[in-house]
GROMACS .gro file of C-alpha atoms in nm:
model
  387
    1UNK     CA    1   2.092  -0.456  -1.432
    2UNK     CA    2   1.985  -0.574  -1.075
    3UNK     CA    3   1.706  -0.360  -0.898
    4UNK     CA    4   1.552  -0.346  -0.603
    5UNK     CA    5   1.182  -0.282  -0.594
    6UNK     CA    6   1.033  -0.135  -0.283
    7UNK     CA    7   0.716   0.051  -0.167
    8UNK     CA    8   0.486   0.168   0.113
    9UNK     CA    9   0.715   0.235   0.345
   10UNK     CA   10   0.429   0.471   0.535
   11UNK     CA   11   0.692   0.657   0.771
   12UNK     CA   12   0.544   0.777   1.069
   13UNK     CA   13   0.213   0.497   1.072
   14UNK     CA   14   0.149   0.323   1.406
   15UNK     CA   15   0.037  -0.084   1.407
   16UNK     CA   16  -0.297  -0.028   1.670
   17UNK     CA   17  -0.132   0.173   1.937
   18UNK     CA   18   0.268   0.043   1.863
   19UNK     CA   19   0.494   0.334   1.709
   20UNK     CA   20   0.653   0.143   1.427
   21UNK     CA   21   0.947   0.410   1.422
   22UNK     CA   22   1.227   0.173   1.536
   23UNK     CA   23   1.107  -0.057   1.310
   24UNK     CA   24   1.106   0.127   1.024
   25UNK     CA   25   1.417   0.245   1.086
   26UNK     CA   26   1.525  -0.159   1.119
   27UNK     CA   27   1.405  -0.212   0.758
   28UNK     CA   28   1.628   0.138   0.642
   29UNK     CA   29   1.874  -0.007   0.741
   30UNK     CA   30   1.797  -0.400   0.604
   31UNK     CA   31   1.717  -0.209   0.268
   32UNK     CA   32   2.100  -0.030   0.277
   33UNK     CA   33   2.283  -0.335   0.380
   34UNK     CA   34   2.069  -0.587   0.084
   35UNK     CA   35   2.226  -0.303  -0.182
   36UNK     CA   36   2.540  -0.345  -0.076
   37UNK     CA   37   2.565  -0.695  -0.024
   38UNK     CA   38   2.349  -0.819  -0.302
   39UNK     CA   39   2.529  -0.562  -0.566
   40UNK     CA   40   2.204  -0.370  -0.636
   41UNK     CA   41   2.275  -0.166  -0.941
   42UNK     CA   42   1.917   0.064  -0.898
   43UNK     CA   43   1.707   0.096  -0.592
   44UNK     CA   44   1.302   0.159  -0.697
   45UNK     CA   45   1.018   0.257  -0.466
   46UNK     CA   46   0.682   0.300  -0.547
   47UNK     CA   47   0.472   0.561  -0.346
   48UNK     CA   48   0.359   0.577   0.013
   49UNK     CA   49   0.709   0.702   0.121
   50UNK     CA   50   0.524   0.841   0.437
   51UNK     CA   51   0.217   0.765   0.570
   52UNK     CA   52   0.014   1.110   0.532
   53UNK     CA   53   0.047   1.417   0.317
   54UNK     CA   54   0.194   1.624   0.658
   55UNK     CA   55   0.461   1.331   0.842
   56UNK     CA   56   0.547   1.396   1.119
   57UNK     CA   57   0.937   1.526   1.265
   58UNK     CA   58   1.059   1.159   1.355
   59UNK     CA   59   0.922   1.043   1.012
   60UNK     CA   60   1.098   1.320   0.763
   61UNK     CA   61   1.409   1.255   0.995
   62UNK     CA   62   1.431   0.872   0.902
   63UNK     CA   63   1.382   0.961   0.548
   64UNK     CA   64   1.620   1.214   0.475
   65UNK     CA   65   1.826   0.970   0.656
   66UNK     CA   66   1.772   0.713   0.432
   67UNK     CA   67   1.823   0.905   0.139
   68UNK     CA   68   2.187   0.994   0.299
   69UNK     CA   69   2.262   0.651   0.360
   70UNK     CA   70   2.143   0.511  -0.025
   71UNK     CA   71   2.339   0.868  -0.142
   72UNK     CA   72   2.670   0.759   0.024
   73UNK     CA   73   2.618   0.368  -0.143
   74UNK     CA   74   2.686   0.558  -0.485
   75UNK     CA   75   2.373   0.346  -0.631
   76UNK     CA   76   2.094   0.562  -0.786
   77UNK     CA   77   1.760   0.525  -0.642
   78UNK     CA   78   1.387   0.650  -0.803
   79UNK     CA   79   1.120   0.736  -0.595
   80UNK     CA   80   0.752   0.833  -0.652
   81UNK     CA   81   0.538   1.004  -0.422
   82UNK     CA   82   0.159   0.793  -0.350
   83UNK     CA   83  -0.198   0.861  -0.227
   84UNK     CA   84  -0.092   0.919   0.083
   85UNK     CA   85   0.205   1.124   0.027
   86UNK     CA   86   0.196   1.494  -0.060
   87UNK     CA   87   0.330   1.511  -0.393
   88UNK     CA   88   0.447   1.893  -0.367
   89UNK     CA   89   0.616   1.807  -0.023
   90UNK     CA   90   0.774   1.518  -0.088
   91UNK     CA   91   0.928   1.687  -0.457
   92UNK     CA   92   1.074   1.923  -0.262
   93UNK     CA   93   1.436   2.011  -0.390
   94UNK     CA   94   1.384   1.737  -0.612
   95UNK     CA   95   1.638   1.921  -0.884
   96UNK     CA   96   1.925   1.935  -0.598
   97UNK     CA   97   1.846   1.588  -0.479
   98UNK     CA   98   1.868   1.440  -0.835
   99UNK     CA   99   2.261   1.554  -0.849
  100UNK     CA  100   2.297   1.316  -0.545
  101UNK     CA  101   2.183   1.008  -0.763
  102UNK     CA  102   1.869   1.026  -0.584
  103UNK     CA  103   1.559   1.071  -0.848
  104UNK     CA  104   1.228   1.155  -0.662
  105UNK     CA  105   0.949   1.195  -0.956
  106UNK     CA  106   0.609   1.351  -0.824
  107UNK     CA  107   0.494   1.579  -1.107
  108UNK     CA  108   0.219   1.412  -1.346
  109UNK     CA  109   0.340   1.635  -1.623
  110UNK     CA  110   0.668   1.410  -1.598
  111UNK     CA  111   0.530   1.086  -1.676
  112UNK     CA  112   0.719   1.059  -2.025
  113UNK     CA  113   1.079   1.178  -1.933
  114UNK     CA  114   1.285   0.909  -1.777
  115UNK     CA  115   1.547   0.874  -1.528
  116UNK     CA  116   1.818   0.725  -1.758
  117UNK     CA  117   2.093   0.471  -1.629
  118UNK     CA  118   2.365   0.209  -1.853
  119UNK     CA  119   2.497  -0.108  -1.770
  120UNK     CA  120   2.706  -0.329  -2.012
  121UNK     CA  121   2.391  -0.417  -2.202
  122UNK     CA  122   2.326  -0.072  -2.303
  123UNK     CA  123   2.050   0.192  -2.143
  124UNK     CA  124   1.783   0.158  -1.868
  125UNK     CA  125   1.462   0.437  -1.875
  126UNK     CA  126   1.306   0.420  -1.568
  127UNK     CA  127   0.977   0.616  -1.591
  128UNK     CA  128   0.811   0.781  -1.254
  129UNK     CA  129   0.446   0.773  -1.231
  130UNK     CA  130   0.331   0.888  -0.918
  131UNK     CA  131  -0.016   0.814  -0.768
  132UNK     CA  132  -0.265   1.011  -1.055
  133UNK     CA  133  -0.582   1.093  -0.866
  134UNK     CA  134  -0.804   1.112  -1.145
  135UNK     CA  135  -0.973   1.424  -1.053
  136UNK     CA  136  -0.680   1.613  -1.041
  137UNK     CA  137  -0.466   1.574  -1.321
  138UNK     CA  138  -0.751   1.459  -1.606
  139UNK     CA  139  -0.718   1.811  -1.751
  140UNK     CA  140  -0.300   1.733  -1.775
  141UNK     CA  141  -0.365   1.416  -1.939
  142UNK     CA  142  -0.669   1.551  -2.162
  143UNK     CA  143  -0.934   1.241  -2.082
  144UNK     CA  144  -1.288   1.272  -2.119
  145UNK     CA  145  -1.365   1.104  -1.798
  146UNK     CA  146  -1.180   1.132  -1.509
  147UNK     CA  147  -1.099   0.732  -1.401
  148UNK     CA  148  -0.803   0.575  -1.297
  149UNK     CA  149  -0.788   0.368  -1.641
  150UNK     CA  150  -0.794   0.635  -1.863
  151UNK     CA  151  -0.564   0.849  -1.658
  152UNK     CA  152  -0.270   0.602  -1.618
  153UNK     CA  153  -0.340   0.462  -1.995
  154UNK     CA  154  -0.278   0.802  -2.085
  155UNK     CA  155   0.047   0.850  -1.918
  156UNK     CA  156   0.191   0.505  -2.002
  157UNK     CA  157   0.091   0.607  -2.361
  158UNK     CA  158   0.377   0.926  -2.279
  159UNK     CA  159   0.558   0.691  -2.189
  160UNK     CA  160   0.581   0.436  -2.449
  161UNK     CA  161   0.574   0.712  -2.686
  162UNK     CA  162   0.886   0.851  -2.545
  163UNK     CA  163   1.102   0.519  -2.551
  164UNK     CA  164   0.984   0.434  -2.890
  165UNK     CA  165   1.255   0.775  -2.969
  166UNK     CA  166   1.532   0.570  -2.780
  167UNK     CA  167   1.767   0.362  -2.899
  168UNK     CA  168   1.690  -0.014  -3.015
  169UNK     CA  169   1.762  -0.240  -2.764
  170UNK     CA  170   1.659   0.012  -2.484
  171UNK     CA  171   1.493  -0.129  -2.183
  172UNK     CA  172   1.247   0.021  -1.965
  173UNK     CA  173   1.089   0.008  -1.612
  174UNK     CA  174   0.795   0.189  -1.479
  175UNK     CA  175   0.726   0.283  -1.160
  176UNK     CA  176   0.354   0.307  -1.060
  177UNK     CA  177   0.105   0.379  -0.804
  178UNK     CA  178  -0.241   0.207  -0.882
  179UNK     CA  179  -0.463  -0.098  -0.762
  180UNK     CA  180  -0.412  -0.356  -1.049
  181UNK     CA  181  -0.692  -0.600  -1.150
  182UNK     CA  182  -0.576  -0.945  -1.002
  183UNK     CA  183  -0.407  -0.827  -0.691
  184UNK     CA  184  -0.519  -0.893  -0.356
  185UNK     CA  185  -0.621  -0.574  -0.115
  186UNK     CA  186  -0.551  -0.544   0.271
  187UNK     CA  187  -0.750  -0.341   0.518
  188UNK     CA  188  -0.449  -0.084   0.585
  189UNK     CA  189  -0.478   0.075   0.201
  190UNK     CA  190  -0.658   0.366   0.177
  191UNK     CA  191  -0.985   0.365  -0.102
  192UNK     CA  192  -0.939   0.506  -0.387
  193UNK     CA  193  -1.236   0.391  -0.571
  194UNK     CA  194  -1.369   0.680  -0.857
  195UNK     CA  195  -1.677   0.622  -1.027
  196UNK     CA  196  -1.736   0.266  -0.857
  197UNK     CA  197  -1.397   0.098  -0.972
  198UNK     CA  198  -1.031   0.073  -0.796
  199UNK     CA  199  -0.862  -0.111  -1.014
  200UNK     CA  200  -0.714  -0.089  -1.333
  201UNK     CA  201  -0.576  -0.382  -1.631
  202UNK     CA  202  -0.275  -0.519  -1.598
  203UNK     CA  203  -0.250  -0.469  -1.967
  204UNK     CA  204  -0.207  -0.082  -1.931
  205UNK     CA  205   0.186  -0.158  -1.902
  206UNK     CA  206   0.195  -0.318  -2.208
  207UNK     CA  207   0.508  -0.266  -2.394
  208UNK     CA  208   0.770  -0.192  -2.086
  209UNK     CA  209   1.052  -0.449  -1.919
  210UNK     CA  210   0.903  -0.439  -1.605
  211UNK     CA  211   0.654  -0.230  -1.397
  212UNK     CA  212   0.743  -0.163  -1.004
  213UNK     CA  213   0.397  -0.152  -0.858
  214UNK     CA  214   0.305   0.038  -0.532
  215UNK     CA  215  -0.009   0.047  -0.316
  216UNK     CA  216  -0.120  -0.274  -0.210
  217UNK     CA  217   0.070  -0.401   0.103
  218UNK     CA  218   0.073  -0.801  -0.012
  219UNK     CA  219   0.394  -0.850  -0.256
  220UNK     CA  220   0.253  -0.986  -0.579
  221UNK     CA  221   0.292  -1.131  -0.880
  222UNK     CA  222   0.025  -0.978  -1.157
  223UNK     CA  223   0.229  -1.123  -1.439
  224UNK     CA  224   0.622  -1.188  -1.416
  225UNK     CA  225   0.678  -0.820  -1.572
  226UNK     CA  226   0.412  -0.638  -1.339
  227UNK     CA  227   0.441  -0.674  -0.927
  228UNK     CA  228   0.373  -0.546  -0.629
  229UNK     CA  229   0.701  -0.561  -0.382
  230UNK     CA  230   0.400  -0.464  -0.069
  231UNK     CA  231   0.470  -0.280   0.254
  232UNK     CA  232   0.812  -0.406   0.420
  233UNK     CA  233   0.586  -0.401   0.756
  234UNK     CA  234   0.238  -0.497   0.835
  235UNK     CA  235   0.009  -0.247   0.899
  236UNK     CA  236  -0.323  -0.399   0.985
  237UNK     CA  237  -0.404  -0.774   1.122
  238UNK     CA  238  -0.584  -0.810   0.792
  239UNK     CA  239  -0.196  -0.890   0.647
  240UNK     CA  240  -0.106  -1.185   0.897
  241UNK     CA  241  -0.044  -1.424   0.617
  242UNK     CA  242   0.220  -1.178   0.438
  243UNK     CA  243   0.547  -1.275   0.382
  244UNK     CA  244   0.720  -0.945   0.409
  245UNK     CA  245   0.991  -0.878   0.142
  246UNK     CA  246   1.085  -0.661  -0.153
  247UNK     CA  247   1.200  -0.798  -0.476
  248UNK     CA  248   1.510  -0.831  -0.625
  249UNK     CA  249   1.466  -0.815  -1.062
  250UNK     CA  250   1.772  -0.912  -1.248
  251UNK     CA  251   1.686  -0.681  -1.597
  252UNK     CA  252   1.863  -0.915  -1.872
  253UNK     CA  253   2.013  -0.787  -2.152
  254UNK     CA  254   1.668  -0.882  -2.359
  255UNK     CA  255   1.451  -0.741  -2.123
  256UNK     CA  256   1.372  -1.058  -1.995
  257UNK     CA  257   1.322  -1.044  -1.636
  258UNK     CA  258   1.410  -1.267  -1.334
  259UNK     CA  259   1.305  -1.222  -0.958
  260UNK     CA  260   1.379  -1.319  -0.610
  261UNK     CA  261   1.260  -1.232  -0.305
  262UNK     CA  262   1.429  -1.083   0.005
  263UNK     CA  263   1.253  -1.086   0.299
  264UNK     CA  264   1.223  -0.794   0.591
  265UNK     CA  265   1.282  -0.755   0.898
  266UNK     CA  266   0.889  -0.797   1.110
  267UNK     CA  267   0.978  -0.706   1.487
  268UNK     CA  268   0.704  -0.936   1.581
  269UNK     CA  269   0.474  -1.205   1.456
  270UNK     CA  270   0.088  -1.144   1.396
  271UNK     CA  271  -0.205  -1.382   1.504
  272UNK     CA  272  -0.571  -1.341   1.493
  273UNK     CA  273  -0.771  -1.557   1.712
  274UNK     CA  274  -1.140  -1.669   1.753
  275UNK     CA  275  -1.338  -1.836   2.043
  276UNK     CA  276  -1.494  -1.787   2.406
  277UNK     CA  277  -1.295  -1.591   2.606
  278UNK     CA  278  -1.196  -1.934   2.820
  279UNK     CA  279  -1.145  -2.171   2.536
  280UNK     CA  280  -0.859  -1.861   2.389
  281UNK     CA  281  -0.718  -1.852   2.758
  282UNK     CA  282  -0.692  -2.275   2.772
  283UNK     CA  283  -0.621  -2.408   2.438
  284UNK     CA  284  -0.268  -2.517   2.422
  285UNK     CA  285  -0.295  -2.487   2.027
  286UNK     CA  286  -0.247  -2.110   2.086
  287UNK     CA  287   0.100  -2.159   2.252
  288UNK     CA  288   0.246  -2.006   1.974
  289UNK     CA  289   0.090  -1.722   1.971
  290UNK     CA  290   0.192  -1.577   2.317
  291UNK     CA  291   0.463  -1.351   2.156
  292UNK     CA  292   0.304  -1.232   1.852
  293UNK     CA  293   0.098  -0.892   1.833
  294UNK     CA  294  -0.245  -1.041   1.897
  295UNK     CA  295  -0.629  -1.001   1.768
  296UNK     CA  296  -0.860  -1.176   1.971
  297UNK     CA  297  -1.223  -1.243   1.850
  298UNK     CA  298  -1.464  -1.345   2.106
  299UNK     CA  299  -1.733  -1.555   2.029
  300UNK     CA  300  -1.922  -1.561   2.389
  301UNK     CA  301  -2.295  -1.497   2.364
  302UNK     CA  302  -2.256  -1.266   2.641
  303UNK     CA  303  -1.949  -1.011   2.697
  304UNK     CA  304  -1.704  -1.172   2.931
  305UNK     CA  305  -1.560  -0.976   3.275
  306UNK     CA  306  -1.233  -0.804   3.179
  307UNK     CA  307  -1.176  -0.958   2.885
  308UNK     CA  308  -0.868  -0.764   2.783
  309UNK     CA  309  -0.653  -0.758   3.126
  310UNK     CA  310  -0.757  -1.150   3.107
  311UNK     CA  311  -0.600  -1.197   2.745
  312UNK     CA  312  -0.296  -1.009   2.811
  313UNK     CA  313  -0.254  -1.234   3.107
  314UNK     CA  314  -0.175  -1.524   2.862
  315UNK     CA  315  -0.117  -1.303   2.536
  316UNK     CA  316   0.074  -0.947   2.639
  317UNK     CA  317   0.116  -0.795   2.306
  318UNK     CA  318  -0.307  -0.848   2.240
  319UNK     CA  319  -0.356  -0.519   2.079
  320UNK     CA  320  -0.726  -0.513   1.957
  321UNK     CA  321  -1.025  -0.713   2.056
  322UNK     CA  322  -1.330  -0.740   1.865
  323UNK     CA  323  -1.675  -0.897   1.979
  324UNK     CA  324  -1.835  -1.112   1.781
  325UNK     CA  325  -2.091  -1.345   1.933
  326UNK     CA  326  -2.187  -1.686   1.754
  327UNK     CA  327  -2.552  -1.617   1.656
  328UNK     CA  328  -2.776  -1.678   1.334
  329UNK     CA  329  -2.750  -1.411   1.088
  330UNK     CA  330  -3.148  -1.330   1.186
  331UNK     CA  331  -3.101  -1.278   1.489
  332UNK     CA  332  -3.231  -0.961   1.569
  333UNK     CA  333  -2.939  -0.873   1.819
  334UNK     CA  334  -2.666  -0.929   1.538
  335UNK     CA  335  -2.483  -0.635   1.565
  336UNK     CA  336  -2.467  -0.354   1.330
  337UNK     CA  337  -2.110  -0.352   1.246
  338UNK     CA  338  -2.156  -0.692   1.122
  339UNK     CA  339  -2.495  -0.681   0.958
  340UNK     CA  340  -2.234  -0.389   0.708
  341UNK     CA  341  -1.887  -0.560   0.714
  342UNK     CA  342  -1.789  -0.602   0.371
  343UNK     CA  343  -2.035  -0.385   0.223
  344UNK     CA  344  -1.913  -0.026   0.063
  345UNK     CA  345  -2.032   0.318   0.132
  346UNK     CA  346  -2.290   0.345  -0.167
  347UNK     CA  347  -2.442  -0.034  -0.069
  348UNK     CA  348  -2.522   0.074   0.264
  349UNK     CA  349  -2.637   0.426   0.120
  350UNK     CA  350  -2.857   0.209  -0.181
  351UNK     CA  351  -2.998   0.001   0.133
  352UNK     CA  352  -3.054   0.290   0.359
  353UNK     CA  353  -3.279   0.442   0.076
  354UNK     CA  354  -3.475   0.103   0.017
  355UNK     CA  355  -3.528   0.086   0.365
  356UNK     CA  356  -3.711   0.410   0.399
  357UNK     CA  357  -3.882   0.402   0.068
  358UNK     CA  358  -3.939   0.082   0.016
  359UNK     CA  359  -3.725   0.044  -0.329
  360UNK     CA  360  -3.380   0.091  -0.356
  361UNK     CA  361  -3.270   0.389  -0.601
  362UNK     CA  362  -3.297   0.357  -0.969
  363UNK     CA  363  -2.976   0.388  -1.215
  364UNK     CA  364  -3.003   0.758  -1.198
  365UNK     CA  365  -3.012   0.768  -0.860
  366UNK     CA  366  -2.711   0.495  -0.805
  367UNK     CA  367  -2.531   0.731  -1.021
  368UNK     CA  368  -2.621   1.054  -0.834
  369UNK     CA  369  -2.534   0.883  -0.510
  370UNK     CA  370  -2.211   0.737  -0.670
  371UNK     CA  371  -2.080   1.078  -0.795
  372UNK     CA  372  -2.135   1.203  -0.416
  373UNK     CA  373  -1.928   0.985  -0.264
  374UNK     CA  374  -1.608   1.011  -0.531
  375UNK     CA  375  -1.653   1.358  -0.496
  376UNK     CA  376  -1.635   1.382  -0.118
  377UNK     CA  377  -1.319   1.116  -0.145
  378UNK     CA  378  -1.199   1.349  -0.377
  379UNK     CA  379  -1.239   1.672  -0.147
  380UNK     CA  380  -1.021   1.496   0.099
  381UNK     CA  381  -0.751   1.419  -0.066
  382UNK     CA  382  -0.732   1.779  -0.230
  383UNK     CA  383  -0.776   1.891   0.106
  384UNK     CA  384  -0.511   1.668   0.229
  385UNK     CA  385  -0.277   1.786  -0.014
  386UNK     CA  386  -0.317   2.138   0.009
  387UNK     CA  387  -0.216   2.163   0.367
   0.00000   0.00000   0.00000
């Protein structure tokens, strides 16, 4: 069975100022013609449909025309909703829908019963997990502690519990929402760090064919049954390297799995540059990068004249400028943003306190402080949801 594995599409998100809406609409329509030309047997995305839990019109528009346009291919597609998609909202209708050959799975309490599709080999079970926010759906899964580990262990065990009633011979895919240990973050995902920790084992999908990972935007390889197909657009100058693509998984008739990757459609090349404001204006090196979407660093000890209308002079599509002046990381003029970057909320809380007590807070404390922050994460995304 060929599939093609896709995720965080984020309908409706902006690049800096740039509506990405034709664009998106580019890679709709690159995903439709790849399953018809390539003979794609079972279409697969893995959360972040849209970009936030209330899209906008132009956003739902594009979807529910690409759910038309994979509905009129004949080839059955499974969705899961993400972190950033309402779950209730996007399961709307979901029963209807399903009749149409298009599966979208958003309830937690579904994690066990699979979409079920046949090729000549015998039966696929594709399992939907969407994005489990630990807070929310520990109770369904009955955990002690409310983690991401234990809550997706928990419904992978539902899930491998459920095939083991299937037929010999059965293979299975699982869809999945979740920051894996091993793979590589970009600035565009949102946290969702509980109790200090993101990620979870690779070793949690132990026991399926192959598990269609969603959430980080780089595609991935965890392990040659576990991947990440990442965003089929960038979303934040933090992913210039990426090689946009989704994957293409030939499901053999042992379960063994092999993969190729197709790549997307980018409407425009991204480049991040770093220098004195004259140097970036001169250097012919940088000849290249007077078409891309641009993010110029300047280095200058003192903040150039104009610096923007100067850039765009040479670079027109330079959509965010940063300063960052060459100095020792003493210096008392260092600025604050950079005296933080890389540092998380509950570091620059645990410094804050040392600061004004002279000790930083003890292990109760860290864990007081810890617990404050996952539960005002938490509080948003309920909130979020809810609306």
């Amino acid at each position: 069975m060929r599939l093609l594995h896709t995720s965080d599409w984020h309908l409706g998100r902006a690049f800096h100022r740039v509506n990405m809406l034709d664009a998106q609409a580019e890679f709709i329509g690159h995903l439709v013609t790849t399953v018809r030309e390539r003979a794609v047997d079972a279409v697969v995305v893995s959360g972040d449909v849209y970009d936030r839990a209330v899209p906008p019109l132009a956003a739902v528009e594009l979807f529910d025309e690409a759910l038309h346009r994979l509905a009129d291919l004949g080839v059955p597609t499974v969705m899961i909703s993400g972190n950033h998609d309402s779950a209730r909202r996007l399961g709307v209708g979901a029963g209807l829908i399903d009749r149409a050959g298009i599966h979208l799975r958003t309830e937690p309490s579904a994690c066990g019963t699979p979409v079920m599709m046949k090729d000549e080999s015998g039966e696929v079970a594709f399992y939907g997990l969407p994005y489990l926010e630990p807070a929310l759906v520990k109770d369904e899964f009955a955990v002690d502690k409310a983690g991401h580990e234990a809550v997706l262990a928990a419904a992978m065990d539902r899930v491998r519990a459920d095939l083991a009633t299937r037929a010999p011979g059965t293979r299975s895919v699982v869809l999945a929402h979740a920051f894996v240990t091993g793979g590589e973050a970009s600035e565009s995902e949102r946290d969702i760090t509980v109790g200090g920790v993101a990620s979870v084992p690779a070793g949690v999908f132990d026991g399926v064919d192959y598990a269609a990972l969603g959430h980080l935007h780089g595609s991935q390889t965890i392990t040659e049954r576990v991947r990440y197909s990442g965003s089929p657009l960038p979303y934040s100058f933090s992913e210039t390297d990426h090689r946009k693509s989704m994957w293409l998984i030939d499901l053999a008739a042992d379960g063994s799995v092999g993969a190729e990757r197709v790549d997307c459609p980018v409407p425009r090349a991204l480049a991040r540059i770093r220098g004195p404001l004259e140097e970036l204006l001169a250097d012919p090196e940088l000849t290249r990068h007077e078409e891309a979407w641009v993010e110029a660093t300047l280095t200058d000890p003192v903040r150039p004249a104009e610096p923007m209308a100067r850039l765009t002079e040479r670079f027109p599509h330079t959509l965010s400028l940063v300063f960052d002046p060459d100095r020792a990381p003493d210096d008392p003029d260092v600025s604050y943003a950079r005296r933080l970057a890389g540092r998380t909320d509950r570091q620059i809380a645990e410094d804050f306190v040392a600061h004004v007590r002279g000790a930083g807070p003890d292990a109760r404390e860290q864990t007081v402080l810890q617990d404050a922050f996952d539960a005002v994460r938490t509080d948003d995304t309920v909130r979020e949801v809810a609306r």
